[in-house]
C-alpha positions in Angstrom: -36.0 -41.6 11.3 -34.8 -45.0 11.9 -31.3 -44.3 11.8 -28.9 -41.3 12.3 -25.9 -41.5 10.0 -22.9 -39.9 11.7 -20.1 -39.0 8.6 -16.8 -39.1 10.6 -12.9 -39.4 9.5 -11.4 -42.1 10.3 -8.4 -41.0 12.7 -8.6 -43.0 16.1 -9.4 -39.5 17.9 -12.2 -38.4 15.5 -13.7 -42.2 15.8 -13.5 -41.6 19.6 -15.4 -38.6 19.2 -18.1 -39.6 17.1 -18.8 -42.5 19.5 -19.2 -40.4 22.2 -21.5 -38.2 20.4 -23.6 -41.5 18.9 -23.8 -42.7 23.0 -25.0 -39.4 23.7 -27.3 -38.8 21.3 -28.6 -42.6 22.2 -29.2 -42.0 25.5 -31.1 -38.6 24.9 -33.4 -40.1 22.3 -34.3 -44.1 23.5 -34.7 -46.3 20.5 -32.8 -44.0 18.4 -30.4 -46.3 16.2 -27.1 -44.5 15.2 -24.4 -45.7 12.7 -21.2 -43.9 11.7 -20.2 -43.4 8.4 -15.9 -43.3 8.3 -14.4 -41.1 5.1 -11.2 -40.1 4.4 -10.1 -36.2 3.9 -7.5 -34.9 2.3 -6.6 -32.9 5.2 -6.1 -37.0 6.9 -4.3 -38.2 3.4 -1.6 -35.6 3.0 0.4 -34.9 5.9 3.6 -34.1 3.9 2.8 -30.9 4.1 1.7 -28.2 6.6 -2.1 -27.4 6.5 -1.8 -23.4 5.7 0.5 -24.7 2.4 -2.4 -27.3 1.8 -5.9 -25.5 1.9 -6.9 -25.1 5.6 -8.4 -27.0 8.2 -11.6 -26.9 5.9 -10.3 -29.9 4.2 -11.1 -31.8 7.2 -14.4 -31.1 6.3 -15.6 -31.2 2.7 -15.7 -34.6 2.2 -18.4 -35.2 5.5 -20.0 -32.1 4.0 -20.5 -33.8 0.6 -21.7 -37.0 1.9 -24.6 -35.2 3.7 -25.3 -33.4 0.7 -25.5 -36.4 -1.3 -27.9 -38.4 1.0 -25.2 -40.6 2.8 -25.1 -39.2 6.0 -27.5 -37.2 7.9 -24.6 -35.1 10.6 -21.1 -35.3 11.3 -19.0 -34.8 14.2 -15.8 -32.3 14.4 -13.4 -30.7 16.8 -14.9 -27.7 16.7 -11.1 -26.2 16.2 -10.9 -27.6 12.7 -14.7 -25.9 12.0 -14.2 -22.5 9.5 -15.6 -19.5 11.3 -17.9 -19.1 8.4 -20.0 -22.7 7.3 -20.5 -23.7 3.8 -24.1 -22.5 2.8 -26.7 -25.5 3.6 -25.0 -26.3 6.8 -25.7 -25.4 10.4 -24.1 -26.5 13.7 -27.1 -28.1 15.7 -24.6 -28.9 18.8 -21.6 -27.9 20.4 -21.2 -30.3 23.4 -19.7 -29.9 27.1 -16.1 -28.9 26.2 -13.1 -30.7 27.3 -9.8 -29.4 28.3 -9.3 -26.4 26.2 -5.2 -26.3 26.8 -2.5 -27.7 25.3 0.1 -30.2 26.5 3.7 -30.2 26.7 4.5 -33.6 26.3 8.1 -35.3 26.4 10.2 -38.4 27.4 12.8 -36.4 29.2 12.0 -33.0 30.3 9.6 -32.0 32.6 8.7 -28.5 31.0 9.0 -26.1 28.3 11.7 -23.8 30.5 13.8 -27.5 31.3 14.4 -28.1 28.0 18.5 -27.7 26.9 19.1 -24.4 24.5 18.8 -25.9 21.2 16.4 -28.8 21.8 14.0 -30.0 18.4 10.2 -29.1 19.4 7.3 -30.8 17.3 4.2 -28.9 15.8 2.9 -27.7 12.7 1.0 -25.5 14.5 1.8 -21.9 13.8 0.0 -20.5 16.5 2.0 -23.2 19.0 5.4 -22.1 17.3 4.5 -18.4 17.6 4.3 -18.9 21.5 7.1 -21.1 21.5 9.4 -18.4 19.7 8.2 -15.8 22.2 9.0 -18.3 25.2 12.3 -20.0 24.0 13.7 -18.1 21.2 16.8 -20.6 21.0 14.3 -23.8 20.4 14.6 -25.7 17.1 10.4 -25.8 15.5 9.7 -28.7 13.2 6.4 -29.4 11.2 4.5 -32.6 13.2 1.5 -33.3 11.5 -0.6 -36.9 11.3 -2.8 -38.1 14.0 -1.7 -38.6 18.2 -0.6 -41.8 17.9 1.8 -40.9 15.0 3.1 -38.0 16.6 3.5 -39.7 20.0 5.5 -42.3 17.9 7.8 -40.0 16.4 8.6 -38.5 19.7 9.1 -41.7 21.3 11.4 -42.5 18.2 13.6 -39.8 19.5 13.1 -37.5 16.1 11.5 -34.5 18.8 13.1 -33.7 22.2 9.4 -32.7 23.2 5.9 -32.2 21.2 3.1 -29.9 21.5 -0.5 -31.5 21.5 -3.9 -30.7 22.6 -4.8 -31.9 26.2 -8.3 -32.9 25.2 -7.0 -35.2 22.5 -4.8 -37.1 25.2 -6.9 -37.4 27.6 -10.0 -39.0 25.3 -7.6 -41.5 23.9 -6.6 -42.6 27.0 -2.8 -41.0 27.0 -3.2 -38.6 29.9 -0.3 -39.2 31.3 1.8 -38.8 28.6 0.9 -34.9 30.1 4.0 -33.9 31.3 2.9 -29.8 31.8 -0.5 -28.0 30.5 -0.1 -24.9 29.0 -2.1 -22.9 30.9 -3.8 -19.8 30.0 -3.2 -16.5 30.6 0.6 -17.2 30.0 -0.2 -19.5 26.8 -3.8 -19.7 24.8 -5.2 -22.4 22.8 -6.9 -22.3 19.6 -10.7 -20.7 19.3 -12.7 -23.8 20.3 -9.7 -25.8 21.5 -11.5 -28.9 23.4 -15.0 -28.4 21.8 -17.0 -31.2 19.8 -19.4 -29.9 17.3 -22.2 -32.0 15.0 -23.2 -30.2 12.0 -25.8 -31.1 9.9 -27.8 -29.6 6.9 -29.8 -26.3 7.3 -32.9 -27.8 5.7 -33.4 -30.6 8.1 -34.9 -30.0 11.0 -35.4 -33.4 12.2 -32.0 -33.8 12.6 -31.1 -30.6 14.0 -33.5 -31.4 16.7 -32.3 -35.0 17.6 -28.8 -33.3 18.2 -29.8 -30.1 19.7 -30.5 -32.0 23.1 -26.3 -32.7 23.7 -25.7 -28.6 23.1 -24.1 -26.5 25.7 -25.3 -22.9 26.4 -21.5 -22.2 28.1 -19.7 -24.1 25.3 -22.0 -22.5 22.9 -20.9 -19.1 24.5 -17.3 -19.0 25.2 -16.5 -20.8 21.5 -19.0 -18.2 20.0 -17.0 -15.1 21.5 -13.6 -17.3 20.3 -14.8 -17.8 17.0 -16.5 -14.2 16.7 -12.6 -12.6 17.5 -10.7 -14.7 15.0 -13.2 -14.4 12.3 -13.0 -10.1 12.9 -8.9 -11.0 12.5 -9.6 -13.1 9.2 -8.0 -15.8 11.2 -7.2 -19.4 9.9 -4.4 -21.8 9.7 -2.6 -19.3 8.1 -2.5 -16.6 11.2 -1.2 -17.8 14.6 -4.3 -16.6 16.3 -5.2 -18.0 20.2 -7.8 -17.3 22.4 -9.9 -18.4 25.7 -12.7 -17.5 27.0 -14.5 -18.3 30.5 -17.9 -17.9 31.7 -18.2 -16.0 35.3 -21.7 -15.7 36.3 -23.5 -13.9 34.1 -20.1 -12.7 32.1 -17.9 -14.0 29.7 -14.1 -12.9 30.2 -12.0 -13.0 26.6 -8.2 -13.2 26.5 -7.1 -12.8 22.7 -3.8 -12.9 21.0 -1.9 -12.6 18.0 1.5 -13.5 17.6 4.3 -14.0 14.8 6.1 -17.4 13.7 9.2 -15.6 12.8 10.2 -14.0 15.9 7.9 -14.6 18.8 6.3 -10.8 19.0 2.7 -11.1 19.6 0.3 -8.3 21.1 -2.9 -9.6 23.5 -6.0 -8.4 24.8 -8.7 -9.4 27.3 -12.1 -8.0 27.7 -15.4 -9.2 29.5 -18.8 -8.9 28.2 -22.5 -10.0 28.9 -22.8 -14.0 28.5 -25.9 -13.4 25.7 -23.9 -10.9 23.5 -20.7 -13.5 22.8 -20.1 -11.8 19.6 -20.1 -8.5 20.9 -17.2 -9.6 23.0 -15.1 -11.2 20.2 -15.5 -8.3 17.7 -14.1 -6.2 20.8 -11.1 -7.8 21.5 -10.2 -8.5 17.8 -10.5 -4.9 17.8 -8.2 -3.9 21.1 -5.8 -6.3 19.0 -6.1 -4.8 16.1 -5.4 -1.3 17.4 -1.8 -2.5 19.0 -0.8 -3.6 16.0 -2.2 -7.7 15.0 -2.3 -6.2 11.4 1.1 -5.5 11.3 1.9 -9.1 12.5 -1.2 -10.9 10.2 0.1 -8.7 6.8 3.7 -10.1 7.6 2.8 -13.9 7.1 
């Protein structure tokens, strides 16, 4: 191979990524050329709506998908958050780098925190998992859809349309707006979404070459804690469409799980935690989703 073809969208933060992964991948392999191949999605084009109303987060991805398929790319780079728990057949994830900051960020012009803001104040995110922990934390908070990439939503809050927004910490921080960080939102009070901070490259299942080229920027502890993530919200049929959160963090030869399921509509959620062996991630997740399950995360998933 002469030259890896990186499919990528085109949003300044998925560019960012994708040139991270191409200077990776060139430093692991000397000599290796890389080129990225920037497509549109229609999960970038319409942003009039919220993504549960438009398809899923798998819109994000069809489009890189089809150019690999088609010959015009040979991987593509994601945040792992936006990556279905279950892959379109042909398709494989050859690496799941180092993750970044898994939280998310509180981030406003005039209020240090979530508990300083006035009773009433406008909050931005189209989120539902965000505004199903923002319900349960300030039930008197106005929640209004923000969707369109960081430097958009930065802009509308800077505009004065939000009184604070709600973004991840990862994406911030690798575009260079760190200290627009006015709080994290720290885990185990608030949890991110299943993979939050994670960059995955998928590629096809039938190419091997590739697979191998990429599989020198994977993670084993990445690889783990997203697996037991993914493994819980897949057992909870979670999507866009659920407000579904979870963590997990490698101690020694453990992984520790903290799950939760909440509801948009008033804020009740029900949470669970478990630890498991660091090989059996899966394991973990289906145990969790199951410890949620029993306390009633039907109940809340049914009521969408």
């Amino acid at each position: 191979m002469t030259t890896l073809r990186i499919a990528t969208r085109k949003s300044q933060l998925a560019l960012w990524q994708t040139e991270h992964v191409a200077t990776r991948l060139r430093e692991a392999h000397p000599g290796l050329q890389v080129a990225l191949v920037p497509l549109s999605t229609r999960g970038d084009e319409i942003l009039d709506r919220s993504l549960a109303a438009i398809g899923g987060k798998g819109l994000f991805l069809k489009e890189l998908e089809l150019a690999m398929q088609r010959g015009e790319a040979d991987c593509a780079v994601h945040s792992l958050k936006d990556v279905p728990m279950e892959l379109e057949p042909g398709f494989a994830l050859a690496a799941i780098l180092a993750r970044g900051d898994p939280a998310d960020a509180f981030v406003s012009n005039h209020y240090a925190d979530l508990a300083a803001l006035p009773a009433g104040a406008c909050v931005g995110t189209s989120s539902l998992r965000r505004q199903a922990q923002l319900r349960a934390s300030r039930p008197d908070l106005q929640l209004r859809d923000l969707r369109g990439n960081v430097n958009t939503r930065l802009a509308k809050l800077d505009a004065g349309e939000f009184d604070a927004i709600v973004l991840a910490c990862a994406g911030l921080q690798r575009l260079g707006f760190g200290e627009r960080i006015r709080a994290r939102l720290d885990a185990p009070a608030w949890l991110p979404a299943p993979a939050q901070g994670a960059i995955a490259i998928e590629c096809r299942s039938d190419d091997p070459q590739t697979q191998a080229l990429c599989a020198a920027l994977d993670d084993a502890e990445t690889r783990s804690c997203v697996a037991a993530e993914r493994a819980m919200n897949r057992a909870l049929h979670g999507s866009c469409h659920v407000p579904v959160a979870a963590l997990a963090r490698r101690e020694g030869s453990q992984l520790l799980l903290q799950g939760l399921v909440g509801a948009v509509a008033d804020g009740r959620s029900v949470r669970a935690e478990a630890g498991g062996a660091a090989e059996a991630p899966d394991a973990l997740g289906l145990r969790v989703a199951e410890a949620l399950l029993a306390q009633g995360a039907r109940v809340l998933i049914d009521g969408l």
